[in-house]
Amino acid sequence: MRSKLFIQQGIAFGLAALVCGCALGPTRPDLAAQAVRDAEQVPAWSPQPEAVPSAYLDDLIRSPELDALVKEALAANPSLQQTLTTLRITRAQRRQTGAARLPSVEGSASGSREQFGDPAYGSSVTVSWEVDLWGKLSEDYQAAEKDVEEQQALYRSARDALAADLMENWLGLIADRHAIEIEQRRLATLEQNADFILQRYRSGLGRLEDLDSARSSAASSRASLARYRESLAQRQRALRVLLGRVGGTETIDFPADYPQVLPPLAALPDQTLQRRPDLQAAYAAIQAADLRTSVAYKDLLPSISLQAALSDAAAKPSATLLQDPLWSLLGQLTAPLYRGGQLRAAAEIAKLQTAQAYQAYRETLLTAVQEVEDALGQERTLAERQTHVKAALTAARNNLAQYERSYRAGLVDILDLLSVQKQTYDLEAQLDNLRYERLANRVVLGLALGLGTRA
């Protein structure tokens, strides 16, 4: 009779808890769905007449040497390895969280002996299991899976950023070498000017002030040349860091001229943004936080745990649990009654953390859109600037040839010649730098469009 009454009371208590649980879980906004709607509102990108569809960053530059460097960096870069270790830790934490859904088995053995008595031995095996009455344990495991998904996306994002950084610096090596070569030609011209002025001065045709002006310009060019050489050395050191080379002094090989860098095609915004791993990570963070909010509210509800045990005692250790073990079965229903508002505060914190994750997603989305639009705008602007500077350089070279003839004929001053020479070499350096910026910007655009590495 008592057992029947206990069962009835348990059922009534469980039904009351179920009704209470429905009341305890307030309606929450679906921020994950809102994040999807936010991404769908991004307007279409501007058309690109020369763009080529690309699936990977590796497709933008076809170079076996660069591919080998990227592969080396992905395997040895310490920052990337830290991100990979974080991913592995998250996977282990997921397994740890999933273990709570399974029964736990514990065994114990004991031995004792009293004065004037025989030794006694005992052993027991206990199996415990929490019934996932409200799906709380399942949702907690789903949240851990979303954590893994987030870390996987962050790892891909770190890989892609590392590859893009390496590609930009590799192109920068070529730009630094070109800057050195242009400055060396400038210096050679200025030294020729000084020699020519000295010859004229000895012949009584020139002024000593002209020689000082030429020598001053040559000294300034030597200073710039030293700066460009150090810039090249610094970029070599930076690349060795990206490659994870410790204590290496060997130089990194690179071609003499820029390779072809294809302009990646900007697809529709929804297709582009779906490829970006940082947005995938931010979306998974919203889902994980929302699941943990649900778990936090379900912590307010009752829980049911079951426990079964086998125990035995014998005069020999080998005889325990083999002769006549005693068994016991315990079912326990517990519910939080009063904890000073701790559980409700935890639920409110989890809810706010979900809202925080949503705002982080919005920030990532806005940054992603800005990066794509900035890179597209840079492609157009750099192409326009390159055209104008190329035309200016052609005119400057024609003007320089005329000024050199006029100076040798004594028709113009040395300062005018130096000014035209400086303008010509400056335009040549500017044009080469624009080429580098445009090619590097295509790598930036590919990264912004979510193109990853093939490896």
Short mmCIF file of C-alpha atoms in Angstrom, two decimals, residues 74-320:
data_model
loop_
_atom_site.label_atom_id
_atom_site.label_comp_id
_atom_site.label_asym_id
_atom_site.label_seq_id
_atom_site.Cartn_x
_atom_site.Cartn_y
_atom_site.Cartn_z
CA LEU A 74 50.63 25.49 -42.18
CA ALA A 75 52.68 22.70 -40.61
CA ALA A 76 55.09 24.73 -38.49
CA ASN A 77 53.63 28.16 -37.66
CA PRO A 78 53.43 28.34 -33.84
CA SER A 79 50.35 30.56 -33.70
CA LEU A 80 48.44 28.18 -35.95
CA GLN A 81 49.58 25.22 -33.88
CA GLN A 82 48.18 26.91 -30.77
CA THR A 83 44.82 27.26 -32.52
CA LEU A 84 44.97 23.59 -33.50
CA THR A 85 45.71 22.62 -29.90
CA THR A 86 42.71 24.64 -28.75
CA LEU A 87 40.58 22.69 -31.21
CA ARG A 88 41.86 19.41 -29.82
CA ILE A 89 41.12 20.56 -26.27
CA THR A 90 37.57 21.46 -27.30
CA ARG A 91 37.10 18.00 -28.80
CA ALA A 92 38.26 16.41 -25.55
CA GLN A 93 35.85 18.62 -23.62
CA ARG A 94 33.04 17.43 -25.88
CA ARG A 95 33.85 13.82 -25.00
CA GLN A 96 33.91 14.81 -21.34
CA THR A 97 30.48 16.43 -21.65
CA GLY A 98 29.05 13.43 -23.50
CA ALA A 99 30.13 11.10 -20.69
CA ALA A 100 27.47 12.64 -18.42
CA ARG A 101 24.74 11.02 -20.55
CA LEU A 102 26.08 7.50 -19.92
CA PRO A 103 25.87 5.39 -16.77
CA SER A 104 28.85 5.50 -14.46
CA VAL A 105 30.21 2.32 -12.88
CA GLU A 106 32.31 2.34 -9.72
CA GLY A 107 33.87 -0.57 -7.89
CA SER A 108 35.31 -0.75 -4.41
CA ALA A 109 37.08 -3.35 -2.31
CA SER A 110 37.88 -3.35 1.39
CA GLY A 111 39.51 -5.55 3.92
CA SER A 112 39.55 -5.51 7.73
CA ARG A 113 40.69 -7.59 10.66
CA GLU A 114 39.87 -7.22 14.36
CA GLN A 115 41.82 -8.52 17.32
CA PHE A 116 41.27 -12.22 17.85
CA GLY A 117 39.11 -12.34 14.75
CA ASP A 118 39.37 -13.61 11.22
CA PRO A 119 39.95 -11.22 8.34
CA ALA A 120 36.90 -9.98 6.48
CA TYR A 121 36.77 -8.71 2.93
CA GLY A 122 34.09 -6.84 1.08
CA SER A 123 33.51 -5.51 -2.39
CA SER A 124 30.80 -3.67 -4.27
CA VAL A 125 29.91 -2.51 -7.75
CA THR A 126 27.68 0.56 -8.14
CA VAL A 127 26.01 1.72 -11.34
CA SER A 128 24.61 5.28 -11.40
CA TRP A 129 22.68 7.01 -14.14
CA GLU A 130 20.87 10.31 -14.38
CA VAL A 131 17.70 10.14 -16.44
CA ASP A 132 17.72 12.87 -19.08
CA LEU A 133 14.14 13.78 -18.22
CA TRP A 134 14.09 17.23 -19.85
CA GLY A 135 16.75 16.67 -22.51
CA LYS A 136 19.17 18.82 -20.51
CA LEU A 137 22.13 16.47 -20.89
CA SER A 138 21.46 16.10 -24.59
CA GLU A 139 21.38 19.86 -25.11
CA ASP A 140 24.55 20.28 -23.08
CA TYR A 141 26.27 17.80 -25.40
CA GLN A 142 24.88 19.60 -28.46
CA ALA A 143 26.34 22.85 -27.11
CA ALA A 144 29.72 21.12 -26.77
CA GLU A 145 29.42 19.98 -30.39
CA LYS A 146 28.76 23.59 -31.42
CA ASP A 147 31.90 24.59 -29.50
CA VAL A 148 33.86 22.12 -31.59
CA GLU A 149 32.23 23.47 -34.75
CA GLU A 150 33.18 27.00 -33.72
CA GLN A 151 36.80 26.06 -33.04
CA GLN A 152 37.04 24.18 -36.32
CA ALA A 153 35.90 27.30 -38.17
CA LEU A 154 38.33 29.48 -36.20
CA TYR A 155 41.14 27.09 -37.10
CA ARG A 156 40.23 27.30 -40.79
CA SER A 157 40.10 31.08 -40.49
CA ALA A 158 43.57 31.13 -38.92
CA ARG A 159 44.91 28.86 -41.69
CA ASP A 160 43.47 31.08 -44.40
CA ALA A 161 44.77 34.26 -42.78
CA LEU A 162 48.24 32.73 -42.43
CA ALA A 163 48.30 31.68 -46.09
CA ALA A 164 47.15 35.14 -47.23
CA ASP A 165 49.74 36.87 -45.01
CA LEU A 166 52.46 34.65 -46.43
CA MET A 167 51.37 35.35 -50.00
CA GLU A 168 51.33 39.12 -49.42
CA ASN A 169 54.80 39.09 -47.86
CA TRP A 170 56.12 36.90 -50.67
CA LEU A 171 54.90 39.47 -53.19
CA GLY A 172 56.41 42.14 -50.94
CA LEU A 173 59.85 40.56 -51.39
CA ILE A 174 59.55 41.21 -55.12
CA ALA A 175 58.40 44.78 -54.46
CA ASP A 176 61.36 45.42 -52.13
CA ARG A 177 63.82 44.06 -54.69
CA HIS A 178 62.30 46.27 -57.40
CA ALA A 179 62.56 49.29 -55.10
CA ILE A 180 66.25 48.51 -54.59
CA GLU A 181 66.82 48.13 -58.34
CA ILE A 182 65.08 51.43 -59.13
CA GLU A 183 67.07 53.23 -56.45
CA GLN A 184 70.31 51.70 -57.74
CA ARG A 185 69.54 53.06 -61.22
CA ARG A 186 68.73 56.44 -59.71
CA LEU A 187 72.04 56.42 -57.80
CA ALA A 188 73.98 55.41 -60.93
CA THR A 189 72.42 58.33 -62.83
CA LEU A 190 73.23 60.78 -60.03
CA GLU A 191 76.83 59.58 -59.87
CA GLN A 192 77.12 60.00 -63.62
CA ASN A 193 75.79 63.53 -63.19
CA ALA A 194 78.45 64.24 -60.59
CA ASP A 195 81.21 62.90 -62.85
CA PHE A 196 79.93 64.89 -65.80
CA ILE A 197 79.67 68.08 -63.72
CA LEU A 198 83.19 67.54 -62.40
CA GLN A 199 84.53 67.17 -65.93
CA ARG A 200 82.77 70.35 -67.00
CA TYR A 201 84.04 72.20 -63.94
CA ARG A 202 87.61 71.19 -64.70
CA SER A 203 87.05 72.43 -68.25
CA GLY A 204 85.80 75.73 -66.88
CA LEU A 205 82.22 75.20 -68.05
CA GLY A 206 80.41 74.54 -64.79
CA ARG A 207 80.02 75.75 -61.22
CA LEU A 208 81.12 74.12 -58.00
CA GLU A 209 77.60 74.57 -56.60
CA ASP A 210 76.29 72.23 -59.30
CA LEU A 211 78.69 69.53 -58.12
CA ASP A 212 77.52 69.96 -54.53
CA SER A 213 73.87 69.59 -55.62
CA ALA A 214 74.63 66.39 -57.53
CA ARG A 215 76.63 64.92 -54.67
CA SER A 216 73.87 65.81 -52.19
CA SER A 217 71.27 64.04 -54.31
CA ALA A 218 73.54 60.99 -54.62
CA ALA A 219 74.07 60.83 -50.84
CA SER A 220 70.30 61.01 -50.28
CA SER A 221 69.83 58.18 -52.77
CA ARG A 222 72.39 56.04 -50.90
CA ALA A 223 70.44 56.59 -47.68
CA SER A 224 67.21 55.48 -49.39
CA LEU A 225 68.99 52.45 -50.83
CA ALA A 226 70.12 51.38 -47.34
CA ARG A 227 66.54 51.74 -46.11
CA TYR A 228 65.16 49.57 -48.93
CA ARG A 229 67.75 46.88 -48.28
CA GLU A 230 66.85 46.77 -44.61
CA SER A 231 63.17 46.58 -45.53
CA LEU A 232 63.93 43.53 -47.66
CA ALA A 233 65.89 41.94 -44.81
CA GLN A 234 63.06 42.62 -42.35
CA ARG A 235 60.53 41.03 -44.67
CA GLN A 236 62.76 37.98 -44.99
CA ARG A 237 62.86 37.71 -41.19
CA ALA A 238 59.09 38.16 -40.96
CA LEU A 239 58.56 35.35 -43.46
CA ARG A 240 60.85 33.05 -41.47
CA VAL A 241 58.67 33.70 -38.43
CA LEU A 242 55.54 32.85 -40.41
CA LEU A 243 57.23 29.66 -41.59
CA GLY A 244 58.16 28.71 -38.04
CA ARG A 245 61.88 28.57 -38.80
CA VAL A 246 63.82 28.92 -35.56
CA GLY A 247 67.29 30.43 -35.85
CA GLY A 248 67.27 30.25 -39.64
CA THR A 249 69.41 32.68 -41.62
CA GLU A 250 68.84 31.32 -45.10
CA THR A 251 67.16 33.63 -47.57
CA ILE A 252 63.79 32.76 -49.04
CA ASP A 253 63.85 32.45 -52.82
CA PHE A 254 61.42 34.47 -54.90
CA PRO A 255 61.10 35.34 -58.61
CA ALA A 256 62.58 38.42 -60.21
CA ASP A 257 59.24 39.76 -61.42
CA TYR A 258 55.66 39.65 -60.21
CA PRO A 259 53.69 36.52 -61.05
CA GLN A 260 50.19 36.69 -62.42
CA VAL A 261 47.64 37.12 -59.62
CA LEU A 262 44.09 36.43 -60.75
CA PRO A 263 41.34 38.76 -59.51
CA PRO A 264 38.82 36.57 -57.62
CA LEU A 265 35.16 36.84 -58.52
CA ALA A 266 32.82 38.19 -55.85
CA ALA A 267 29.76 35.94 -55.95
CA LEU A 268 26.39 36.79 -54.44
CA PRO A 269 26.69 38.03 -50.84
CA ASP A 270 24.91 35.04 -49.30
CA GLN A 271 27.24 32.63 -51.14
CA THR A 272 30.29 34.68 -50.22
CA LEU A 273 29.44 35.07 -46.55
CA GLN A 274 28.59 31.39 -46.16
CA ARG A 275 32.18 30.58 -47.13
CA ARG A 276 33.77 32.78 -44.47
CA PRO A 277 34.90 30.64 -41.51
CA ASP A 278 34.84 33.55 -39.06
CA LEU A 279 31.13 34.02 -39.71
CA GLN A 280 30.58 30.27 -39.39
CA ALA A 281 32.34 30.37 -36.03
CA ALA A 282 30.28 33.34 -34.83
CA TYR A 283 27.04 31.60 -35.87
CA ALA A 284 28.04 28.40 -34.06
CA ALA A 285 28.76 30.48 -30.95
CA ILE A 286 25.17 31.78 -31.01
CA GLN A 287 23.81 28.25 -31.26
CA ALA A 288 26.02 27.01 -28.41
CA ALA A 289 25.03 29.91 -26.16
CA ASP A 290 21.33 29.37 -26.91
CA LEU A 291 21.58 25.68 -26.03
CA ARG A 292 23.33 26.52 -22.76
CA THR A 293 20.58 29.00 -21.97
CA SER A 294 18.05 26.20 -22.31
CA VAL A 295 20.21 24.00 -20.07
CA ALA A 296 20.43 26.75 -17.46
CA TYR A 297 16.63 27.07 -17.28
CA LYS A 298 16.27 23.30 -17.06
CA ASP A 299 18.59 23.27 -14.06
CA LEU A 300 15.59 24.75 -12.22
CA LEU A 301 13.61 21.56 -12.83
CA PRO A 302 13.64 18.29 -10.87
CA SER A 303 16.03 15.52 -11.84
CA ILE A 304 15.76 11.75 -11.56
CA SER A 305 18.76 9.51 -10.86
CA LEU A 306 18.94 5.74 -10.59
CA GLN A 307 21.48 3.71 -8.71
CA ALA A 308 22.01 -0.06 -8.58
CA ALA A 309 24.58 -1.78 -6.40
CA LEU A 310 25.94 -5.26 -5.76
CA SER A 311 27.83 -5.87 -2.50
CA ASP A 312 29.22 -8.95 -0.78
CA ALA A 313 31.45 -9.92 2.13
CA ALA A 314 33.61 -13.03 2.52
CA ALA A 315 36.58 -14.43 4.35
CA LYS A 316 38.64 -14.43 1.14
CA PRO A 317 39.04 -11.63 -1.40
CA SER A 318 38.41 -14.01 -4.29
CA ALA A 319 35.07 -15.07 -2.86
CA THR A 320 33.46 -11.61 -2.77
#
